[in-house]
CSV table of N, CA and C in Angstrom, one decimal:
chain,number,residue,atom,x,y,z
M,232,MET,N,117.1,86.6,80.3
M,232,MET,CA,117.4,87.8,79.0
M,232,MET,C,117.1,89.2,79.7
M,233,VAL,N,118.0,89.8,79.3
M,233,VAL,CA,117.8,91.3,80.0
M,233,VAL,C,117.0,92.3,78.8
M,234,HIS,N,116.2,92.8,79.1
M,234,HIS,CA,115.5,93.8,78.0
M,234,HIS,C,116.4,94.3,77.3
M,235,PRO,N,116.0,94.6,75.9
M,235,PRO,CA,117.3,94.9,74.6
M,235,PRO,C,116.9,96.5,74.5
M,236,THR,N,115.8,97.1,75.6
M,236,THR,CA,115.9,98.7,75.3
M,236,THR,C,117.0,99.5,75.7
M,237,PRO,N,118.3,100.2,75.4
M,237,PRO,CA,119.2,100.4,75.9
M,237,PRO,C,119.3,101.8,76.6
M,238,GLU,N,118.2,102.7,76.7
M,238,GLU,CA,117.7,103.8,77.3
M,238,GLU,C,117.5,103.7,78.5
M,239,TYR,N,116.4,102.6,79.0
M,239,TYR,CA,116.3,102.0,79.9
M,239,TYR,C,117.1,101.0,80.8
M,240,ARG,N,117.3,101.4,81.9
M,240,ARG,CA,118.0,100.4,83.1
M,240,ARG,C,117.6,99.7,83.1
M,241,PRO,N,118.0,98.1,82.6
M,241,PRO,CA,117.0,96.9,83.8
M,241,PRO,C,117.3,96.6,84.8
M,242,CYS,N,116.1,96.2,85.3
M,242,CYS,CA,115.9,96.3,86.5
M,242,CYS,C,115.0,95.3,87.0
M,243,VAL,N,114.8,94.7,88.2
M,243,VAL,CA,113.9,93.6,88.8
M,243,VAL,C,112.9,94.3,89.9
M,244,GLY,N,111.7,94.2,90.2
M,244,GLY,CA,110.9,94.2,91.3
M,244,GLY,C,110.4,92.9,91.5
M,245,VAL,N,110.1,92.9,93.1
M,245,VAL,CA,109.7,91.9,94.1
M,245,VAL,C,108.4,92.5,94.8
M,246,ALA,N,107.3,91.4,93.9
M,246,ALA,CA,106.1,91.5,95.3
M,246,ALA,C,106.4,90.3,96.2
M,247,LEU,N,106.8,90.6,97.4
M,247,LEU,CA,107.2,89.7,98.3
M,247,LEU,C,105.5,89.6,99.2
M,248,ILE,N,105.2,88.2,99.1
M,248,ILE,CA,103.8,88.4,99.7
M,248,ILE,C,103.5,87.3,100.9
M,249,ASN,N,103.1,87.5,102.2
M,249,ASN,CA,103.1,86.8,103.1
M,249,ASN,C,102.2,85.6,102.9
M,250,SER,N,102.1,85.0,104.3
M,250,SER,CA,100.6,84.2,104.1
M,250,SER,C,99.7,84.3,104.4
M,251,ALA,N,99.2,85.7,104.7
M,251,ALA,CA,97.9,86.7,105.0
M,251,ALA,C,97.7,87.1,103.4
M,252,GLY,N,98.5,86.8,102.6
M,252,GLY,CA,98.6,87.4,101.1
M,252,GLY,C,98.6,88.9,101.1
M,253,LEU,N,99.7,89.6,102.2
M,253,LEU,CA,99.8,91.2,102.3
M,253,LEU,C,100.9,91.4,101.7
M,254,VAL,N,101.4,92.5,101.1
M,254,VAL,CA,102.9,92.5,100.5
M,254,VAL,C,103.6,93.5,101.6
M,255,PHE,N,105.0,92.9,101.3
M,255,PHE,CA,105.6,93.7,101.9
M,255,PHE,C,106.4,95.1,101.0
M,256,ILE,N,106.1,96.2,101.9
M,256,ILE,CA,106.7,97.6,101.5
M,256,ILE,C,107.5,98.6,102.3
M,257,GLY,N,108.3,98.8,101.6
M,257,GLY,CA,109.4,99.7,102.6
M,257,GLY,C,109.3,101.1,102.2
M,258,ARG,N,109.5,101.7,103.2
M,258,ARG,CA,109.5,103.3,103.2
M,258,ARG,C,111.0,104.0,103.0
M,259,ARG,N,111.4,104.6,101.5
M,259,ARG,CA,112.5,105.2,101.2
M,259,ARG,C,113.2,105.7,101.9
M,260,ARG,N,114.4,105.6,102.2
M,260,ARG,CA,115.2,106.5,102.6
M,260,ARG,C,115.4,108.0,102.0
M,261,ASN,N,115.5,109.2,102.0
M,261,ASN,CA,116.3,110.2,101.2
M,261,ASN,C,117.3,109.9,100.8
M,262,LYS,N,117.9,110.0,99.6
M,262,LYS,CA,118.8,110.0,98.9
M,262,LYS,C,119.4,110.8,98.4
M,263,GLY,N,119.0,112.2,98.8
M,263,GLY,CA,119.9,113.6,98.5
M,263,GLY,C,119.1,114.8,97.9
M,264,ALA,N,119.7,115.6,97.1
M,264,ALA,CA,119.2,116.7,96.5
M,264,ALA,C,118.0,116.2,95.4
M,265,PHE,N,118.4,114.9,94.6
M,265,PHE,CA,117.4,114.8,93.6
M,265,PHE,C,116.1,114.0,94.1
M,266,ASP,N,116.3,113.7,95.2
M,266,ASP,CA,115.4,112.7,95.6
M,266,ASP,C,114.4,113.5,96.6
M,267,THR,N,113.4,114.5,95.8
M,267,THR,CA,112.2,115.2,96.3
M,267,THR,C,111.1,114.7,96.7
M,268,ILE,N,110.6,113.2,96.7
M,268,ILE,CA,109.4,112.7,97.3
M,268,ILE,C,108.8,112.9,98.1
M,269,ALA,N,107.5,113.3,98.4
M,269,ALA,CA,106.6,113.8,99.3
M,269,ALA,C,106.1,112.6,99.9
M,270,PRO,N,105.5,112.2,101.3
M,270,PRO,CA,104.6,111.6,101.5
M,270,PRO,C,103.0,111.9,100.7
M,271,PRO,N,102.0,111.2,100.3
M,271,PRO,CA,102.3,109.3,101.0
M,271,PRO,C,103.5,108.5,100.1
M,272,HIS,N,103.8,109.2,99.1
M,272,HIS,CA,104.6,108.1,97.9
M,272,HIS,C,106.1,108.0,98.4
M,273,LEU,N,106.3,107.6,99.9
M,273,LEU,CA,107.5,107.4,100.0
M,273,LEU,C,107.9,105.8,100.4
M,274,TRP,N,106.4,105.1,99.7
M,274,TRP,CA,106.5,103.5,100.1
M,274,TRP,C,106.9,102.7,98.6
M,275,GLN,N,107.7,101.7,98.8
M,275,GLN,CA,107.5,100.8,97.4
M,275,GLN,C,108.0,99.6,97.7
M,276,MET,N,107.9,98.7,96.9
M,276,MET,CA,108.6,97.3,97.0
M,276,MET,C,109.8,97.3,96.7
M,277,PRO,N,110.7,96.1,97.2
M,277,PRO,CA,112.0,95.9,96.7
M,277,PRO,C,112.0,96.0,95.2
M,278,GLN,N,113.5,96.5,94.9
M,278,GLN,CA,113.6,96.6,93.2
M,278,GLN,C,115.0,97.1,93.4
M,279,GLY,N,115.7,96.7,91.9
M,279,GLY,CA,117.2,97.2,91.8
M,279,GLY,C,117.3,96.6,90.4
M,280,GLY,N,118.7,97.1,90.3
M,280,GLY,CA,119.0,96.8,88.8
M,280,GLY,C,119.9,95.4,88.7
M,281,ILE,N,119.8,94.7,87.5
M,281,ILE,CA,120.1,94.0,86.9
M,281,ILE,C,121.6,93.6,86.8
M,282,ASP,N,122.5,92.8,86.9
M,282,ASP,CA,124.2,93.1,86.9
M,282,ASP,C,123.9,92.4,85.7
M,283,ASP,N,125.4,92.8,84.6
M,283,ASP,CA,125.6,92.3,83.5
M,283,ASP,C,125.5,90.7,83.5
M,284,GLY,N,125.0,90.1,82.8
M,284,GLY,CA,124.8,88.6,82.4
M,284,GLY,C,123.9,88.1,83.4
M,285,GLU,N,123.3,88.6,84.8
M,285,GLU,CA,122.6,88.3,85.6
M,285,GLU,C,121.1,87.8,85.2
M,286,ASP,N,120.4,86.6,85.3
M,286,ASP,CA,119.4,86.2,85.3
M,286,ASP,C,118.4,87.0,86.0
M,287,PRO,N,117.6,87.6,85.9
M,287,PRO,CA,116.6,88.3,86.4
M,287,PRO,C,115.7,87.7,87.3
M,288,TYR,N,115.7,86.0,87.6
M,288,TYR,CA,115.1,85.9,88.7
M,288,TYR,C,115.9,85.8,90.0
M,289,ILE,N,117.5,85.7,89.5
M,289,ILE,CA,118.5,85.7,90.4
M,289,ILE,C,118.7,86.9,90.9
M,290,ALA,N,118.7,87.9,90.1
M,290,ALA,CA,118.6,89.3,90.4
M,290,ALA,C,117.5,89.7,91.3
M,291,ALA,N,116.4,89.4,91.0
M,291,ALA,CA,115.2,89.9,92.1
M,291,ALA,C,115.4,89.2,93.2
M,292,LYS,N,115.9,88.0,93.7
M,292,LYS,CA,116.3,87.4,94.9
M,292,LYS,C,117.9,88.0,95.9
M,293,ARG,N,118.8,88.2,95.1
M,293,ARG,CA,119.6,89.2,95.4
M,293,ARG,C,119.4,90.5,95.6
M,294,GLU,N,118.2,91.5,95.0
M,294,GLU,CA,118.0,92.6,95.2
M,294,GLU,C,116.8,92.3,96.8
M,295,LEU,N,116.2,91.9,96.5
M,295,LEU,CA,115.3,91.2,97.9
M,295,LEU,C,116.4,90.9,99.1
M,296,PHE,N,117.5,90.4,99.3
M,296,PHE,CA,118.3,90.0,100.0
M,296,PHE,C,119.0,91.2,100.3
M,297,GLU,N,119.4,92.4,99.6
M,297,GLU,CA,120.3,93.2,99.7
M,297,GLU,C,119.6,94.3,100.4
M,298,GLU,N,117.9,94.2,100.3
M,298,GLU,CA,117.0,95.7,100.9
M,298,GLU,C,116.6,95.2,102.1
M,299,THR,N,116.0,93.9,102.4
M,299,THR,CA,115.9,93.3,103.3
M,299,THR,C,115.9,92.4,104.4
M,300,ASN,N,117.4,91.7,103.7
M,300,ASN,CA,117.7,90.6,104.4
M,300,ASN,C,117.2,89.2,104.3
M,301,VAL,N,116.1,89.4,103.8
M,301,VAL,CA,114.8,88.1,103.1
M,301,VAL,C,115.7,87.3,102.2
M,302,SER,N,115.6,85.6,103.0
M,302,SER,CA,116.3,84.8,101.7
M,302,SER,C,115.4,84.0,101.6
M,303,ASN,N,114.2,83.4,102.6
M,303,ASN,CA,113.2,82.5,102.5
M,303,ASN,C,111.7,83.0,102.0
M,304,THR,N,111.9,82.4,100.8
M,304,THR,CA,111.0,82.4,99.7
M,304,THR,C,110.7,81.3,98.7
M,305,GLU,N,109.7,81.3,97.9
M,305,GLU,CA,109.3,80.8,97.2
M,305,GLU,C,108.7,81.3,95.6
M,306,LEU,N,109.1,81.1,94.4
M,306,LEU,CA,108.5,81.2,93.4
M,306,LEU,C,106.8,81.4,93.0
M,307,LEU,N,106.2,82.5,93.3
M,307,LEU,CA,105.0,81.9,92.8
M,307,LEU,C,104.4,82.4,91.3
M,308,ALA,N,104.9,83.9,90.7
M,308,ALA,CA,104.9,84.3,89.6
M,308,ALA,C,105.8,85.1,89.0
M,309,GLU,N,105.9,85.1,87.6
M,309,GLU,CA,106.8,85.9,86.9
M,309,GLU,C,105.6,87.1,86.0
M,310,ALA,N,105.8,88.2,86.2
M,310,ALA,CA,105.0,89.0,85.2
M,310,ALA,C,105.1,88.6,83.7
M,311,PRO,N,104.0,88.7,82.9
M,311,PRO,CA,104.6,88.2,81.8
M,311,PRO,C,105.1,88.9,80.8
M,312,ARG,N,105.4,90.3,81.2
M,312,ARG,CA,106.1,91.0,80.3
M,312,ARG,C,106.9,92.1,81.4
M,313,TRP,N,108.3,92.9,80.4
M,313,TRP,CA,108.9,93.7,80.9
M,313,TRP,C,108.0,94.9,81.1
M,314,LEU,N,108.0,95.6,82.3
M,314,LEU,CA,107.3,97.1,82.6
M,314,LEU,C,108.1,98.2,83.0
M,315,THR,N,107.7,99.3,81.9
M,315,THR,CA,108.9,100.4,81.8
M,315,THR,C,108.2,102.0,82.5
M,316,TYR,N,108.8,102.2,83.2
M,316,TYR,CA,108.7,104.0,83.2
M,316,TYR,C,109.7,104.8,82.7
M,317,ASP,N,109.3,106.0,82.7
M,317,ASP,CA,110.2,107.1,82.6
M,317,ASP,C,110.4,108.0,83.9
M,318,LEU,N,112.3,108.2,84.1
M,318,LEU,CA,112.1,108.9,85.4
M,318,LEU,C,111.9,110.4,85.1
M,319,PRO,N,111.7,110.9,86.0
M,319,PRO,CA,111.5,112.8,85.9
M,319,PRO,C,112.8,113.2,85.6
M,320,SER,N,112.9,114.3,84.9
M,320,SER,CA,114.3,114.9,84.6
M,320,SER,C,115.1,115.2,85.3
M,321,GLU,N,114.7,115.8,86.8
M,321,GLU,CA,115.7,115.7,88.2
M,321,GLU,C,116.2,114.5,88.5
M,322,ALA,N,115.7,113.3,88.0
M,322,ALA,CA,116.4,112.0,88.8
M,322,ALA,C,116.7,111.5,87.7
M,323,THR,N,116.8,112.0,86.5
M,323,THR,CA,118.1,111.5,85.3
M,323,THR,C,119.5,111.9,85.4
M,324,GLN,N,119.9,112.8,85.8
M,324,GLN,CA,120.7,113.4,86.3
M,324,GLN,C,121.6,112.4,87.5
M,325,ARG,N,121.1,111.8,88.1
M,325,ARG,CA,121.5,110.6,88.6
M,325,ARG,C,122.3,109.7,88.1
M,326,TRP,N,121.9,109.2,86.8
M,326,TRP,CA,122.2,108.6,85.6
M,326,TRP,C,123.3,109.4,84.7
M,327,LYS,N,123.1,110.8,84.9
M,327,LYS,CA,123.8,111.4,83.6
M,327,LYS,C,123.5,111.4,82.3
M,328,GLY,N,122.4,111.3,82.2
M,328,GLY,CA,121.6,110.8,80.9
M,328,GLY,C,121.5,109.9,80.3
M,329,LYS,N,122.6,108.6,81.2
M,329,LYS,CA,122.7,107.3,80.4
M,329,LYS,C,121.5,106.3,80.0
M,330,TYR,N,120.2,107.2,81.1
M,330,TYR,CA,119.1,106.4,81.0
M,330,TYR,C,117.6,107.1,81.1
M,331,ARG,N,116.6,106.8,80.5
M,331,ARG,CA,115.7,108.0,80.4
M,331,ARG,C,114.6,107.4,81.7
M,332,GLY,N,115.0,105.7,81.9
M,332,GLY,CA,113.9,105.3,82.9
M,332,GLY,C,114.5,103.8,83.2
M,333,GLN,N,113.4,103.7,83.7
M,333,GLN,CA,113.9,102.0,83.8
M,333,GLN,C,112.7,101.1,83.3
M,334,THR,N,113.4,99.4,82.8
M,334,THR,CA,112.3,98.6,82.3
M,334,THR,C,112.8,97.4,83.4
M,335,GLN,N,111.5,97.1,84.1
M,335,GLN,CA,112.0,96.1,85.4
M,335,GLN,C,110.9,94.5,84.8
M,336,ARG,N,111.6,93.5,85.1
M,336,ARG,CA,111.1,92.5,85.4
M,336,ARG,C,110.7,91.8,86.7
M,337,TRP,N,109.3,91.7,86.9
M,337,TRP,CA,108.5,91.6,88.1
M,337,TRP,C,108.5,90.3,88.3
M,338,PHE,N,108.1,90.0,89.7
M,338,PHE,CA,108.4,88.3,90.2
M,338,PHE,C,107.6,88.4,91.3
M,339,ALA,N,106.8,87.9,91.8
M,339,ALA,CA,105.7,87.3,93.1
M,339,ALA,C,106.7,86.1,93.7
M,340,LEU,N,107.1,86.6,95.0
M,340,LEU,CA,107.3,85.6,95.7
M,340,LEU,C,106.6,85.5,97.1
M,341,ARG,N,106.6,84.2,97.6
M,341,ARG,CA,106.0,83.6,98.8
M,341,ARG,C,106.9,84.1,100.3
M,342,PHE,N,106.6,84.8,101.2
M,342,PHE,CA,107.6,84.9,102.1
M,342,PHE,C,107.4,83.8,103.2
M,343,THR,N,108.0,82.9,102.9
M,343,THR,CA,108.2,81.7,103.9
M,343,THR,C,109.0,81.5,105.3
M,344,GLY,N,109.5,82.5,105.4
M,344,GLY,CA,110.2,82.8,106.5
M,344,GLY,C,109.7,83.3,107.9
M,345,ASN,N,110.6,83.6,108.8
M,345,ASN,CA,110.0,84.1,110.2
M,345,ASN,C,109.9,86.0,110.1
M,346,GLU,N,108.8,86.7,110.4
M,346,GLU,CA,109.3,88.1,110.5
M,346,GLU,C,110.7,88.6,111.0
M,347,SER,N,111.1,87.7,111.9
M,347,SER,CA,112.7,88.1,112.6
M,347,SER,C,113.8,88.1,111.3
M,348,GLU,N,113.5,87.8,110.4
M,348,GLU,CA,114.3,87.4,109.2
M,348,GLU,C,114.4,89.1,108.7
M,349,ILE,N,113.3,89.6,108.3
M,349,ILE,CA,113.6,91.0,108.0
M,349,ILE,C,114.3,91.8,108.8
M,350,ASN,N,115.3,92.6,108.1
M,350,ASN,CA,116.1,93.2,108.7
M,350,ASN,C,116.6,94.7,107.5
M,351,ILE,N,115.7,95.6,107.6
M,351,ILE,CA,115.9,97.0,106.7
M,351,ILE,C,117.2,97.7,107.1
M,352,HIS,N,117.4,97.7,108.2
M,352,HIS,CA,118.4,98.5,109.0
M,352,HIS,C,119.9,97.9,108.7
M,353,ASN,N,120.1,96.5,108.8
M,353,ASN,CA,121.5,96.0,108.7
M,353,ASN,C,121.0,94.7,107.5
M,354,PRO,N,120.7,95.3,106.3
M,354,PRO,CA,120.5,94.2,105.3
M,354,PRO,C,121.4,93.2,104.9
M,355,ALA,N,121.3,92.2,104.3
M,355,ALA,CA,122.4,91.3,103.5
M,355,ALA,C,123.6,91.5,104.8
M,356,GLY,N,123.4,91.8,106.1
M,356,GLY,CA,124.4,91.1,107.1
M,356,GLY,C,125.0,92.3,107.1
M,357,GLY,N,124.6,93.6,106.7
M,357,GLY,CA,125.5,95.0,106.6
M,357,GLY,C,126.5,95.1,105.6
M,358,ALA,N,126.3,94.4,104.6
M,358,ALA,CA,127.0,94.5,103.4
M,358,ALA,C,126.2,95.5,102.6
M,359,HIS,N,125.3,96.0,102.5
M,359,HIS,CA,124.6,97.2,101.6
M,359,HIS,C,124.1,98.1,102.6
M,360,LYS,N,124.0,99.5,101.9
M,360,LYS,CA,123.7,100.4,102.5
M,360,LYS,C,122.0,100.1,102.4
M,361,PRO,N,121.4,100.6,104.1
M,361,PRO,CA,119.7,100.4,103.8
M,361,PRO,C,118.6,101.1,102.9
M,362,GLU,N,118.2,100.4,102.0
M,362,GLU,CA,117.6,101.6,101.6
M,362,GLU,C,115.9,101.7,101.8
M,363,PHE,N,115.7,101.7,102.9
M,363,PHE,CA,114.4,101.5,103.6
M,363,PHE,C,114.5,102.4,105.2
M,364,ASP,N,113.8,102.8,105.6
M,364,ASP,CA,113.9,103.5,107.3
M,364,ASP,C,112.5,102.8,107.8
M,365,GLU,N,111.8,101.9,107.2
M,365,GLU,CA,110.6,101.7,108.0
M,365,GLU,C,109.8,100.9,107.0
M,366,TRP,N,109.2,99.9,107.3
M,366,TRP,CA,108.5,98.8,106.4
M,366,TRP,C,107.1,98.2,107.1
M,367,ARG,N,106.3,97.7,106.3
M,367,ARG,CA,104.9,96.9,106.8
M,367,ARG,C,104.3,96.5,105.8
M,368,TRP,N,103.5,95.3,106.2
M,368,TRP,CA,102.3,94.5,105.1
M,368,TRP,C,101.4,95.2,104.7
M,369,GLU,N,101.3,95.4,103.2
M,369,GLU,CA,99.9,96.1,102.8
M,369,GLU,C,99.3,95.2,101.6
M,370,LYS,N,98.0,95.7,101.5
M,370,LYS,CA,97.2,95.2,100.5
M,370,LYS,C,97.7,95.7,99.0
M,371,LEU,N,98.2,94.5,98.5
M,371,LEU,CA,98.5,94.7,97.3
M,371,LEU,C,97.8,96.0,96.2
M,372,ALA,N,96.6,96.1,96.3
M,372,ALA,CA,95.7,96.9,95.8
M,372,ALA,C,95.8,98.5,96.0
M,373,ASN,N,96.4,98.4,97.4
M,373,ASN,CA,96.9,99.8,97.9
M,373,ASN,C,97.9,100.5,97.4
M,374,LEU,N,99.1,99.3,96.7
M,374,LEU,CA,100.1,100.0,96.6
M,374,LEU,C,100.3,101.1,95.2
M,375,PRO,N,99.5,101.3,94.5
M,375,PRO,CA,99.7,102.2,92.9
M,375,PRO,C,99.5,103.3,94.1
M,376,ASN,N,98.8,103.9,94.8
M,376,ASN,CA,98.5,104.9,95.8
M,376,ASN,C,99.7,105.3,96.5
M,377,LEU,N,100.5,104.7,97.1
M,377,LEU,CA,101.4,105.0,97.9
M,377,LEU,C,103.0,105.1,97.1
M,378,ILE,N,103.1,104.8,95.7
M,378,ILE,CA,104.4,104.9,95.1
M,378,ILE,C,104.5,106.4,94.3
M,379,VAL,N,105.7,107.0,94.2
M,379,VAL,CA,105.9,107.8,93.1
M,379,VAL,C,105.1,107.8,92.3
M,380,PRO,N,104.3,108.9,91.8
M,380,PRO,CA,103.2,109.0,90.8
M,380,PRO,C,103.9,108.7,89.3
M,381,PHE,N,105.5,108.8,89.1
M,381,PHE,CA,106.0,108.4,87.6
M,381,PHE,C,106.0,106.8,87.7
M,382,LYS,N,105.7,106.1,89.1
M,382,LYS,CA,105.9,104.8,88.8
M,382,LYS,C,104.7,104.0,88.7
M,383,ARG,N,103.1,104.9,89.2
M,383,ARG,CA,101.6,103.9,89.4
M,383,ARG,C,101.3,103.5,88.6
M,384,ARG,N,102.0,103.9,87.1
M,384,ARG,CA,101.3,102.9,86.0
M,384,ARG,C,101.9,101.3,86.0
M,385,VAL,N,103.1,101.4,86.5
M,385,VAL,CA,104.1,100.1,86.7
M,385,VAL,C,103.2,99.4,87.7
M,386,TYR,N,102.8,100.0,88.9
M,386,TYR,CA,102.7,99.2,90.0
M,386,TYR,C,101.0,98.7,89.6
M,387,GLU,N,100.2,99.4,89.0
M,387,GLU,CA,98.8,99.2,88.5
M,387,GLU,C,99.0,97.9,88.0
M,388,GLN,N,99.9,97.8,86.8
M,388,GLN,CA,100.1,96.7,86.3
M,388,GLN,C,100.7,95.5,87.0
M,389,VAL,N,101.3,95.4,88.2
M,389,VAL,CA,101.7,94.4,88.7
M,389,VAL,C,101.0,94.2,89.8
M,390,VAL,N,99.6,95.0,90.5
M,390,VAL,CA,98.5,94.3,90.7
M,390,VAL,C,97.9,93.9,90.2
M,391,ILE,N,97.4,94.0,88.7
M,391,ILE,CA,96.6,93.1,88.2
M,391,ILE,C,97.8,91.8,87.8
M,392,ALA,N,98.5,91.7,87.6
M,392,ALA,CA,99.3,90.5,87.4
M,392,ALA,C,99.8,89.6,88.7
M,393,PHE,N,99.6,89.9,89.9
M,393,PHE,CA,99.8,88.8,90.8
M,393,PHE,C,98.4,89.2,91.6
M,394,ALA,N,97.3,89.7,91.2
M,394,ALA,CA,96.2,90.0,92.4
M,394,ALA,C,95.7,88.5,93.0
M,395,ASP,N,96.2,87.0,91.8
M,395,ASP,CA,95.4,85.9,92.3
M,395,ASP,C,96.5,85.5,93.4
M,396,PHE,N,97.4,86.5,94.0
M,396,PHE,CA,98.5,85.7,95.2
M,396,PHE,C,98.1,86.6,96.4
M,397,ALA,N,97.2,87.4,96.1
M,397,ALA,CA,97.3,88.8,97.0
M,397,ALA,C,95.5,88.8,98.1
M,398,ALA,N,95.9,89.3,99.1
M,398,ALA,CA,94.7,89.3,99.8
M,398,ALA,C,93.7,90.3,99.2
M,399,ARG,N,92.2,89.9,99.1
M,399,ARG,CA,91.7,91.4,98.5
M,399,ARG,C,90.7,92.2,99.5
């Protein structure tokens, strides 16, 4: 079920966790004039919009594949509630004022594939534009300091929700 708050774009987020308990993060590609994010806040976990009528878990797996090429996963957990953040005013221009932010359903997925499956430069077999220009495995607890400040509170909640699956 999609979150019923119309001023927030319904989205999903994925904490992709490897066998060592580390989480996939990608460095966001610059997306134009409104995208003025500075280091070290360029890193994030895969995320994206939920299509009309789409189940959030299906959306999470789709977004993960579209951004990383990863399809070999197993579900570990779903965050207990929707997590919401407001976009800075310059970023809301992208959606022409339709949304004031995003509301996200987060999933922890165990990566069960081989790292050679990860392809951020040609994700989904080239069917989607790359979202990231670099990637790495990182401790979940470190992620709130690597994300853009307006998403930090959401990432802090994701850390709490999925701490049992991550390396300490």
